[in-house]
């Protein structure tokens, strides 16, 4: 897994590239936690995510909880058909604000 | 079945009367354009104008009856869908051979046999599926498109005629094709909705103005009586054993085309579509076979569903069954109005050719889409690629193939027959050595996720399985191995087995250790976040939900978790 990070005004964009599983989820969890300590708007771009397992969902869930506690916003964008199907089956679509593209996600944050 | 958001009028919805009538007229226009197929056969047999006009009336009658039959929802006949009928390129080449050998009575007699053969096929679709996988069905649809398109080009250019097409005929073809394509691509509203009809009318007007249709022909058409009963079975029927193979293959092609069309139609009408409903397709192909048999009995040629009409329903967003009823009714009424039949029967070759080219584009691409829905490995690439080359060779070098022994001629008479026989035979040949069950051993400490993905992708490609099903199977394999390895449930090596039987993809993972928990209820968000047990239960819940069937067993310290995905 690779992470690409950019700033867009008050928002931070983290693009997750590759696989999000037991081996890689802790690294993403650490980074999301650090960002949410200082920033109030976070866009997680999943357009280049190939695979997400239960470990990845757990990481996103923890980040969502941390954001709620610190009054920050988290938006997800760019879910492929397969990844979206996993979000739906796992009951995660209703837990996150999901946008089609990165641009739509940034608009939702501003 | 879930309503797709982009449809204007869904299958059970009732559009306003104006939309029903105009949509029906559009379908009628598109369907009548393929009356060019029986007209091409008539041209081969050299019928008198009055017989040709009667054949057109009978053609409209059988198209109307079959289109209504296809919309039936109850009983063994009818898919319940708006899937209008049309004459098919599948029967064209065998019918041309019959017309040459024994005239129209032989065409009609053999069409009855073809229709009956289709009926038998419709009852056994489930058993034929391993031998006629979707990529072969898609290939046949594609060949039908190639056949229609090349016939259209021959008509437009006047190939095989004493005089090639003159510049006036070419102008009619170009105008009609440009109007149809232009309105379909850039048109809006009614222009786009009725592009084929407007294109054909433009072609008729241009043909009259440029003298491509003689004034005498037009006057004769207008002088026809206002009402006439079509004469049923007036020319009789005959049979010839040497044509059984070409007509059986024509029937198989019509049946496969109908299966492909109804699959597209089901997908168009269901936002949650995941696989073909074989029951509905079987009833739909039976409706078509009855239509083809009826066509032979009353005196016209064999049918299939109209790919172009289904494409039109998708493009306009009107899939209402009411439009099917109206289309059938309009056709039946028109079959009693000889002026309309006369006008269609004097359709100049230039216009017929342009319309065939327009329709062929839809049919060809529809075949490509069916082929592309499957994962194709090197074996399947050869099945499709070599069969296509073989089919083209028959068209490109007809002289060479005519010189081969007479016993082979039924298989070499048309590119479609040759291509389809090659595809079926090669599909059987390349099944040799294809392992329907494949295994992979995985060590808990050495998991390579990419290798797991490649393993299941490779299995899917060698089986020619559907992409969406393989993607679901891939998730379950990767998630189960990951959960077993990282939670320490599995001791030592795990064995993954993947198998396929055309109806199911099955994944089995066996290992030494406790059985994997597969809860029916999703753990709460707090449970998932608070412990690894919660996360593992989430994995088990998703594995259960993602598969169509899950079984976990435990015996003598060894556990197995088996996932089944309906294909």
XYZ file of C-alpha atoms in Angstrom:
677
model
C 0.000 0.000 0.000
C 1.119 3.542 -0.725
C -0.232 6.781 0.677
C -0.203 10.093 -1.195
C -0.947 13.195 0.819
C -1.874 16.699 -0.348
C -3.311 19.832 1.203
C -6.245 21.664 -0.381
C -6.889 24.787 1.670
C -8.153 23.655 5.053
C -8.578 20.053 3.847
C -6.052 17.227 3.756
C -6.360 14.631 1.004
C -4.944 11.161 1.573
C -5.016 8.834 -1.434
C -4.787 5.125 -0.571
C -3.132 3.113 -3.356
C -3.069 -0.700 -3.530
C -4.285 -3.090 -0.839
C -5.732 -2.231 2.549
C -5.517 -5.389 4.646
C -4.134 -6.699 7.934
C -0.566 -6.015 6.855
C -1.107 -2.422 5.702
C -4.042 -1.106 7.754
C -1.948 -0.152 10.845
C 0.179 2.275 8.772
C -2.946 4.000 7.423
C -4.507 4.045 10.893
C -1.435 5.785 12.347
C -1.397 8.416 9.595
C -5.123 9.154 9.797
C -4.857 9.524 13.563
C -1.963 12.006 13.241
C -3.763 14.088 10.607
C -7.002 14.254 12.610
C -5.101 15.608 15.615
C -4.363 18.824 13.709
C -6.807 19.072 10.787
C -10.605 19.423 10.776
C -11.297 18.301 7.170
C -10.020 15.015 5.724
C -10.723 13.492 2.323
C -9.733 9.843 1.880
C -9.410 9.158 -1.861
C -10.011 5.446 -2.542
C -10.051 5.624 -6.349
C -6.826 3.582 -6.600
C -7.698 1.092 -3.865
C -7.532 -2.490 -5.195
C -8.748 -4.411 -2.161
C -10.053 -3.698 1.322
C -10.514 -6.303 4.052
C -12.208 -6.173 7.458
C -8.958 -4.756 8.887
C -9.213 -1.807 6.499
C -12.828 -1.174 7.440
C -11.890 -1.236 11.109
C -9.230 1.417 10.469
C -11.736 3.667 8.680
C -14.248 3.139 11.474
C -11.695 4.183 14.118
C -10.787 7.286 12.077
C -14.476 8.173 11.769
C -14.932 7.909 15.523
C -11.863 10.050 16.180
C -13.183 12.680 13.742
C -16.554 12.816 15.488
C -14.856 13.231 18.858
C -12.672 16.102 17.606
C -15.497 17.690 15.575
C -13.659 17.053 12.286
C -15.165 15.983 8.954
C -14.146 12.841 7.025
C -15.294 12.248 3.440
C -14.498 9.247 1.209
C -14.287 9.476 -2.588
C -13.677 7.448 -5.747
C -14.987 4.028 -4.696
C -14.771 1.505 -7.553
C -17.763 -0.749 -8.230
C -16.145 -3.665 -6.372
C -15.060 -1.584 -3.366
C -18.468 0.084 -3.171
C -20.100 -3.351 -3.136
C -17.923 -4.300 -0.127
C -18.891 -1.079 1.691
C -22.536 -1.916 1.028
C -22.294 -5.544 2.180
C -20.439 -4.515 5.345
C -22.972 -1.786 6.146
C -20.391 1.047 5.869
C -22.024 3.213 3.197
C -24.389 4.737 5.746
C -21.575 5.446 8.193
C -19.499 7.670 5.896
C -20.142 10.534 3.559
C -19.150 9.082 0.158
C -18.585 11.227 -2.963
C -18.044 10.090 -6.552
C -14.862 12.055 -7.247
C -12.104 13.850 -5.349
C -13.436 17.217 -6.565
C -16.925 16.428 -5.275
C -15.394 15.311 -1.987
C -13.468 18.582 -1.596
C -16.624 20.599 -2.370
C -18.459 18.633 0.308
C -15.760 19.503 2.840
C -15.691 23.237 2.094
C -36.029 -7.004 -9.880
C -35.223 -3.338 -9.227
C -36.244 -0.433 -11.453
C -33.220 1.175 -13.165
C -33.228 4.920 -12.504
C -32.434 5.867 -16.116
C -35.546 4.271 -17.672
C -38.425 6.563 -18.645
C -41.063 3.794 -18.632
C -40.210 0.460 -17.015
C -41.544 -2.963 -17.962
C -44.758 -2.830 -15.862
C -45.382 0.903 -16.274
C -48.007 2.337 -18.590
C -46.772 5.274 -20.712
C -49.220 7.862 -22.111
C -51.015 6.666 -25.291
C -48.973 9.025 -27.511
C -45.663 7.583 -26.290
C -46.989 4.019 -26.709
C -48.117 4.613 -30.315
C -45.014 6.529 -31.447
C -42.664 4.038 -29.766
C -44.588 1.188 -31.419
C -44.301 2.855 -34.851
C -40.568 3.242 -34.346
C -40.199 -0.448 -33.524
C -42.355 -1.309 -36.523
C -40.086 0.775 -38.755
C -36.967 -0.902 -37.425
C -38.482 -4.396 -37.635
C -39.772 -3.794 -41.156
C -36.274 -2.801 -42.233
C -35.281 -6.444 -41.681
C -38.059 -7.595 -44.009
C -35.103 -7.022 -46.331
C -34.046 -10.554 -45.327
C -37.082 -12.427 -46.724
C -37.017 -9.990 -49.664
C -33.425 -11.038 -50.402
C -34.543 -14.678 -50.401
C -37.495 -13.820 -52.642
C -35.096 -12.129 -55.057
C -33.093 -15.393 -55.209
C -36.285 -17.379 -55.970
C -37.546 -14.808 -58.495
C -41.139 -14.391 -57.281
C -43.837 -12.368 -59.046
C -44.639 -8.933 -57.501
C -48.023 -10.078 -56.168
C -46.417 -13.072 -54.406
C -43.732 -10.801 -52.967
C -46.373 -8.415 -51.620
C -48.230 -11.337 -50.014
C -45.001 -12.569 -48.414
C -44.407 -9.102 -46.909
C -47.961 -9.100 -45.463
C -47.437 -12.570 -43.973
C -44.076 -11.448 -42.581
C -45.696 -8.545 -40.733
C -48.440 -10.845 -39.447
C -45.990 -13.348 -37.928
C -43.786 -10.564 -36.504
C -46.842 -9.050 -34.786
C -48.062 -12.333 -33.331
C -44.579 -13.320 -32.066
C -43.888 -9.889 -30.548
C -47.112 -10.127 -28.511
C -46.356 -13.771 -27.608
C -42.949 -12.669 -26.287
C -44.580 -10.261 -23.794
C -46.660 -13.031 -22.143
C -45.921 -13.418 -18.433
C -47.840 -16.566 -17.567
C -47.559 -20.126 -18.864
C -44.643 -21.833 -20.625
C -44.389 -19.330 -23.512
C -42.998 -15.779 -23.423
C -40.267 -13.975 -21.530
C -42.642 -11.195 -20.396
C -40.291 -8.585 -21.918
C -40.464 -5.980 -24.644
C -38.272 -7.927 -27.080
C -39.753 -7.454 -30.569
C -39.073 -10.073 -33.230
C -37.335 -9.619 -36.542
C -36.091 -11.735 -39.401
C -32.660 -13.080 -38.655
C -29.446 -13.379 -40.588
C -29.153 -16.821 -38.970
C -31.715 -18.256 -41.373
C -30.611 -16.104 -44.324
C -27.826 -18.263 -45.762
C -29.648 -21.616 -45.376
C -32.774 -20.018 -46.875
C -30.808 -18.668 -49.859
C -29.440 -22.200 -50.393
C -32.995 -23.613 -50.196
C -34.372 -20.947 -52.552
C -31.712 -21.878 -55.104
C -32.315 -25.633 -54.732
C -36.108 -25.825 -54.551
C -37.649 -22.346 -54.533
C -39.822 -20.848 -51.807
C -41.724 -24.082 -50.908
C -38.394 -25.596 -49.826
C -37.543 -22.430 -47.820
C -40.884 -22.637 -45.968
C -40.700 -26.392 -45.329
C -37.171 -26.237 -43.970
C -38.085 -23.167 -41.847
C -40.790 -25.274 -40.142
C -38.126 -27.890 -39.303
C -35.779 -25.141 -38.072
C -38.504 -23.750 -35.805
C -39.207 -27.181 -34.328
C -35.484 -27.690 -33.738
C -35.390 -24.324 -31.931
C -38.268 -25.512 -29.705
C -36.255 -28.600 -28.706
C -33.218 -26.399 -28.009
C -35.278 -24.017 -25.864
C -36.234 -26.899 -23.543
C -32.634 -28.058 -23.167
C -30.804 -24.728 -22.761
C -29.638 -25.682 -19.276
C -27.877 -28.819 -20.535
C -26.362 -27.086 -23.567
C -24.780 -24.336 -21.499
C -21.355 -25.990 -21.016
C -21.091 -26.525 -24.798
C -22.361 -23.092 -25.759
C -20.754 -20.697 -23.288
C -21.615 -16.980 -23.572
C -18.476 -16.119 -25.545
C -19.586 -18.581 -28.259
C -23.131 -17.147 -28.114
C -21.674 -13.632 -28.381
C -19.487 -14.755 -31.283
C -22.584 -16.024 -33.121
C -24.384 -12.705 -32.558
C -21.266 -10.936 -33.870
C -21.222 -13.172 -36.985
C -24.901 -12.392 -37.579
C -23.904 -8.700 -37.481
C -21.062 -9.316 -39.944
C -23.441 -11.263 -42.222
C -26.072 -8.506 -42.155
C -23.465 -5.804 -42.676
C -21.783 -7.525 -45.616
C -25.183 -8.188 -47.237
C -25.968 -4.494 -46.728
C -22.700 -3.469 -48.397
C -23.352 -5.825 -51.336
C -26.791 -4.233 -51.798
C -25.447 -0.696 -51.533
C -22.622 -1.297 -54.009
C -24.644 -3.550 -56.295
C -22.096 -6.378 -56.028
C -23.166 -9.563 -57.911
C -25.583 -7.533 -60.052
C -25.165 -7.124 -63.834
C -24.582 -3.407 -63.249
C -22.959 -2.048 -60.095
C -24.897 0.620 -58.195
C -25.095 3.918 -60.072
C -24.469 7.304 -58.469
C -28.218 7.912 -57.838
C -28.551 4.631 -55.946
C -25.400 5.407 -53.978
C -26.845 8.831 -53.123
C -30.031 7.199 -51.752
C -27.932 4.819 -49.619
C -25.696 7.575 -48.301
C -28.611 9.873 -47.489
C -30.620 7.183 -45.658
C -27.617 5.916 -43.674
C -26.476 9.458 -42.808
C -29.947 10.431 -41.561
C -30.259 7.286 -39.421
C -26.781 7.525 -37.903
C -26.842 11.333 -37.603
C -30.168 11.412 -35.761
C -29.130 8.488 -33.559
C -25.860 10.171 -32.544
C -26.701 13.882 -32.474
C -30.491 13.879 -32.524
C -32.672 14.676 -29.543
C -36.225 13.855 -28.558
C -38.368 12.517 -31.378
C -35.549 12.825 -33.918
C -33.449 10.333 -32.037
C -36.450 8.232 -31.052
C -37.525 7.749 -34.667
C -34.152 7.879 -36.456
C -34.608 4.594 -38.363
C -38.117 5.468 -39.491
C -37.102 8.976 -40.594
C -34.028 7.582 -42.380
C -36.132 5.073 -44.304
C -38.741 7.691 -45.243
C -35.955 10.047 -46.410
C -34.563 7.194 -48.507
C -37.965 6.521 -50.102
C -38.471 10.184 -50.959
C -34.943 10.451 -52.393
C -35.460 7.223 -54.378
C -38.674 8.597 -55.881
C -37.152 11.991 -56.696
C -34.018 10.467 -58.248
C -35.961 7.837 -60.153
C -34.472 4.865 -58.270
C -38.061 3.723 -57.638
C -39.984 3.832 -60.894
C -43.167 5.916 -60.946
C -44.970 2.795 -62.232
C -43.956 0.788 -59.161
C -45.125 3.547 -56.863
C -48.448 3.951 -58.703
C -48.954 0.162 -58.567
C -48.354 0.205 -54.809
C -50.862 3.005 -54.326
C -53.390 1.246 -56.584
C -53.433 -1.822 -54.353
C -56.743 -2.423 -52.551
C -57.234 -0.788 -49.170
C -57.819 -4.141 -47.456
C -56.796 -7.717 -48.346
C -56.602 -10.955 -46.398
C -53.059 -12.362 -46.621
C -53.058 -15.749 -48.398
C -51.636 -18.284 -45.970
C -49.534 -21.229 -47.176
C -50.362 -20.483 -50.823
C -47.046 -21.743 -52.232
C -46.898 -25.048 -50.299
C -43.950 -26.679 -48.570
C -41.214 -29.153 -49.500
C -38.260 -30.702 -47.694
C -34.687 -31.748 -48.582
C -32.464 -33.843 -46.295
C -29.270 -32.134 -47.531
C -30.467 -28.864 -45.967
C -31.102 -30.274 -42.497
C -27.604 -29.377 -41.220
C -27.616 -25.755 -42.492
C -31.122 -25.162 -41.106
C -30.275 -26.835 -37.772
C -27.296 -24.480 -37.513
C -29.508 -21.554 -38.547
C -31.953 -22.546 -35.795
C -29.106 -22.802 -33.289
C -27.885 -19.346 -34.358
C -31.410 -17.899 -34.006
C -31.753 -19.568 -30.602
C -28.366 -18.254 -29.393
C -29.136 -14.786 -30.708
C -32.452 -14.845 -28.824
C -30.671 -16.022 -25.654
C -28.162 -13.172 -26.012
C -30.884 -10.602 -26.728
C -33.074 -11.676 -23.817
C -30.029 -11.574 -21.531
C -29.395 -7.961 -22.620
C -33.095 -7.206 -22.129
C -33.176 -8.679 -18.611
C -30.077 -6.679 -17.696
C -31.648 -3.519 -19.113
C -34.729 -3.946 -16.913
C -33.091 -4.783 -13.594
C -30.742 -2.466 -11.688
C -29.835 -5.441 -9.461
C -29.160 -7.805 -12.399
C -26.411 -10.319 -11.640
C -27.070 -13.343 -13.867
C -29.466 -14.441 -16.631
C -32.837 -15.840 -15.516
C -32.737 -19.097 -17.488
C -36.441 -19.802 -16.882
C -37.485 -16.545 -18.556
C -34.977 -17.033 -21.362
C -36.199 -20.586 -22.005
C -39.823 -19.357 -22.236
C -38.682 -16.534 -24.528
C -36.797 -18.856 -26.908
C -39.847 -21.161 -27.000
C -41.978 -18.161 -28.035
C -39.488 -17.422 -30.799
C -39.411 -21.052 -31.959
C -43.212 -21.059 -32.227
C -42.887 -17.833 -34.245
C -40.365 -19.438 -36.636
C -42.501 -22.566 -37.062
C -45.554 -20.404 -37.710
C -43.508 -18.362 -40.211
C -42.741 -21.507 -42.208
C -46.349 -22.722 -42.038
C -47.913 -19.476 -43.280
C -45.189 -18.808 -45.842
C -42.244 -16.660 -44.746
C -38.791 -17.141 -43.172
C -37.407 -17.776 -39.658
C -37.287 -15.263 -36.803
C -35.231 -14.242 -33.803
C -35.569 -11.374 -31.358
C -34.484 -7.994 -32.718
C -31.191 -6.853 -31.196
C -31.651 -3.435 -32.775
C -35.130 -3.052 -31.196
C -33.780 -3.982 -27.765
C -30.968 -1.472 -28.275
C -33.590 1.089 -29.250
C -35.625 0.383 -26.095
C -32.474 0.924 -24.030
C -31.506 4.110 -25.892
C -34.973 5.656 -25.497
C -35.575 4.322 -21.961
C -38.985 2.889 -22.879
C -39.136 -0.820 -22.010
C -42.844 -0.946 -21.171
C -44.623 -4.180 -22.105
C -47.492 -2.016 -23.422
C -45.229 -0.903 -26.265
C -44.799 -4.604 -27.182
C -48.565 -5.086 -27.296
C -48.999 -1.962 -29.440
C -46.123 -2.924 -31.784
C -47.658 -6.361 -32.355
C -51.117 -4.900 -32.911
C -49.858 -2.310 -35.439
C -48.024 -5.026 -37.405
C -51.064 -7.302 -37.478
C -53.271 -4.438 -38.722
C -50.698 -3.440 -41.383
C -50.579 -7.014 -42.703
C -54.182 -6.538 -43.870
C -53.359 -3.231 -45.646
C -51.702 -4.208 -48.952
C -50.648 -0.682 -49.883
C -48.171 -0.719 -47.012
C -46.920 -4.193 -47.995
C -46.537 -3.067 -51.616
C -44.539 -0.023 -50.529
C -42.206 -2.201 -48.478
C -41.868 -4.746 -51.302
C -40.657 -2.057 -53.739
C -38.013 -0.873 -51.266
C -34.965 -0.270 -53.485
C -31.848 -2.337 -52.804
C -29.942 0.866 -52.076
C -32.267 1.640 -49.155
C -32.430 -1.964 -47.942
C -28.629 -2.059 -47.919
C -28.321 1.183 -45.947
C -30.844 -0.037 -43.348
C -29.086 -3.388 -43.033
C -25.772 -1.587 -42.421
C -27.390 0.597 -39.719
C -28.877 -2.405 -37.919
C -25.722 -4.533 -38.387
C -23.702 -2.023 -36.342
C -25.960 -2.607 -33.299
C -25.937 -6.392 -33.722
C -22.149 -6.597 -34.171
C -21.399 -4.510 -31.074
C -23.980 -6.416 -29.038
C -22.062 -9.632 -29.867
C -18.778 -8.019 -28.827
C -20.316 -6.958 -25.491
C -21.469 -10.510 -24.745
C -17.967 -11.855 -25.541
C -16.336 -9.192 -23.346
C -18.504 -10.097 -20.327
C -16.332 -13.220 -19.900
C -12.723 -13.570 -18.833
C -10.859 -14.965 -21.854
C -7.685 -17.047 -21.529
C -5.533 -18.195 -24.431
C -7.796 -21.203 -25.170
C -10.886 -19.040 -25.479
C -8.918 -16.500 -27.498
C -8.190 -19.256 -30.026
C -11.825 -20.454 -29.996
C -13.052 -16.987 -30.977
C -10.062 -15.835 -33.043
C -9.601 -18.965 -35.194
C -13.358 -19.374 -35.713
C -13.615 -15.762 -36.885
C -10.702 -16.227 -39.293
C -12.308 -19.466 -40.589
C -15.631 -17.694 -41.115
C -13.988 -14.828 -42.980
C -11.997 -17.246 -45.168
C -15.287 -18.668 -46.512
C -16.406 -15.173 -47.541
C -13.016 -14.066 -48.892
C -12.190 -17.217 -50.907
C -15.554 -18.798 -51.831
C -14.088 -20.403 -54.958
C -11.624 -22.509 -52.959
C -14.306 -23.823 -50.594
C -16.711 -24.634 -53.429
C -14.020 -26.970 -54.772
C -13.993 -29.099 -51.598
C -15.970 -32.412 -51.410
C -19.766 -32.134 -51.674
C -20.250 -33.751 -48.238
C -18.579 -30.721 -46.618
C -20.634 -28.139 -48.510
C -23.436 -27.827 -45.896
C -20.778 -26.685 -43.424
C -19.022 -24.364 -45.868
C -22.013 -22.710 -47.515
C -21.904 -19.588 -45.366
C -19.435 -17.834 -43.135
C -21.860 -17.951 -40.204
C -22.338 -21.720 -40.365
C -18.600 -22.323 -40.743
C -17.689 -19.936 -37.931
C -20.247 -21.339 -35.543
C -19.327 -24.994 -36.195
C -15.651 -24.120 -35.719
C -16.388 -22.309 -32.438
C -18.415 -25.221 -31.041
C -15.819 -27.823 -32.081
C -12.839 -25.773 -30.855
C -14.625 -25.093 -27.561
C -14.942 -28.862 -27.078
C -11.318 -29.505 -28.155
C -9.904 -26.871 -25.814
C -11.809 -28.289 -22.860
C -9.227 -31.094 -22.978
C -6.751 -30.480 -20.205
C -8.762 -27.707 -18.565
C -8.837 -28.504 -14.889
C -12.253 -27.744 -13.480
C -10.743 -27.911 -9.980
C -7.500 -26.071 -9.204
C -5.547 -26.075 -5.945
C -3.131 -23.756 -4.162
C -1.248 -24.409 -0.927
C -0.688 -21.393 1.323
C 1.618 -21.224 4.344
C 0.254 -19.070 7.169
C 3.482 -17.146 7.569
C 4.062 -16.586 3.849
C 0.884 -15.091 2.452
C 1.300 -13.401 -0.899
C -1.993 -11.550 -1.550
C -1.030 -10.895 -5.171
C -0.512 -14.646 -5.759
C -3.977 -15.350 -4.321
C -5.504 -12.811 -6.717
C -3.574 -14.208 -9.675
C -4.622 -17.757 -8.738
C -8.330 -16.935 -8.827
C -8.012 -14.690 -11.914
C -6.204 -17.524 -13.714
C -8.931 -19.995 -12.730
C -11.619 -17.597 -13.983
C -9.873 -17.050 -17.305
C -9.344 -20.763 -17.951
C -13.018 -21.467 -17.184
C -14.315 -18.415 -19.058
C -16.206 -17.408 -15.925
C -18.031 -14.107 -15.478
C -15.886 -11.240 -14.206
C -18.296 -10.122 -11.497
C -18.583 -13.622 -10.015
C -14.812 -14.094 -10.036
C -14.354 -10.731 -8.271
C -16.667 -11.890 -5.456
C -14.896 -15.247 -5.215
C -11.555 -13.423 -5.104
C -12.627 -11.317 -2.138
C -13.826 -14.358 -0.194
C -10.610 -16.284 -0.841
C -8.381 -13.355 0.152
C -10.438 -12.316 3.182
C -10.762 -15.871 4.549
C -7.039 -16.622 4.151
C -6.135 -13.259 5.737
C -8.473 -13.815 8.688
C -7.292 -17.391 9.294
C -3.609 -16.462 9.071
C -3.564 -13.222 11.091
C -5.892 -14.450 13.838
C -3.822 -17.600 14.352
C -6.875 -19.821 13.856
C -5.113 -21.926 11.195
C -2.089 -24.026 12.110
C 0.381 -24.764 9.336
C -0.506 -24.860 5.670
C -3.935 -23.987 4.254
C -5.274 -25.574 1.063
C -7.401 -23.476 -1.287
C -9.464 -25.237 -3.958
C -11.419 -23.478 -6.683
C -13.840 -25.326 -8.952
C -16.363 -24.520 -11.646
C -19.234 -26.328 -13.375
C -20.803 -23.514 -15.497
C -23.532 -23.020 -12.880
C -21.393 -22.365 -9.802
C -17.970 -21.142 -8.799
C -16.942 -22.898 -5.572
C -14.070 -21.943 -3.240
C -12.994 -24.294 -0.416
C -10.358 -23.469 2.162
C -9.248 -26.307 4.474
C -6.776 -26.092 7.369
C -5.903 -27.553 10.758
C -7.600 -25.518 13.462
C -10.925 -24.274 14.797
C -13.805 -23.498 12.409
C -14.139 -19.948 11.123
C -16.977 -18.014 12.735
C -19.497 -16.824 10.115
C -22.102 -14.796 12.041
C -25.465 -13.958 10.491
C -25.618 -10.632 12.369
C -23.143 -7.834 11.775
C -21.125 -6.994 14.911
C -21.720 -3.467 16.193
C -19.335 -0.653 15.284
C -18.026 -0.626 18.866
C -17.378 -4.386 18.801
C -15.444 -4.018 15.535
C -13.307 -1.160 16.880
C -12.684 -2.535 20.355
C -11.176 -5.947 19.611
C -9.700 -8.194 16.973
C -12.532 -10.617 17.714
C -14.989 -7.982 16.553
C -12.993 -7.430 13.384
C -12.847 -11.201 12.771
C -16.618 -11.441 13.236
C -17.032 -8.618 10.715
C -14.898 -10.617 8.256
C -17.056 -13.709 8.862
C -20.244 -11.685 8.394
C -19.009 -10.213 5.097
C -17.827 -13.625 3.854
C -21.296 -15.039 4.556
C -23.070 -12.116 2.876
C -20.841 -12.034 -0.197
C -21.293 -15.720 -1.128
C -24.567 -17.264 -2.255
C -24.011 -20.253 0.043
C -21.532 -20.873 2.871
C -20.769 -24.089 4.766
C -18.212 -24.399 7.578
C -17.347 -27.895 8.841
C -14.945 -29.309 11.419
C -13.798 -32.928 11.710
C -10.821 -34.512 13.509
C -9.136 -31.170 14.070
C -9.411 -30.149 10.411
C -11.798 -27.372 9.360
C -13.196 -26.483 5.967
C -15.016 -23.366 4.877
C -16.760 -23.637 1.492
C -18.224 -20.720 -0.481
C -20.527 -21.123 -3.447
C -21.245 -18.387 -6.003
C -24.057 -18.900 -8.480
C -22.752 -18.272 -12.001
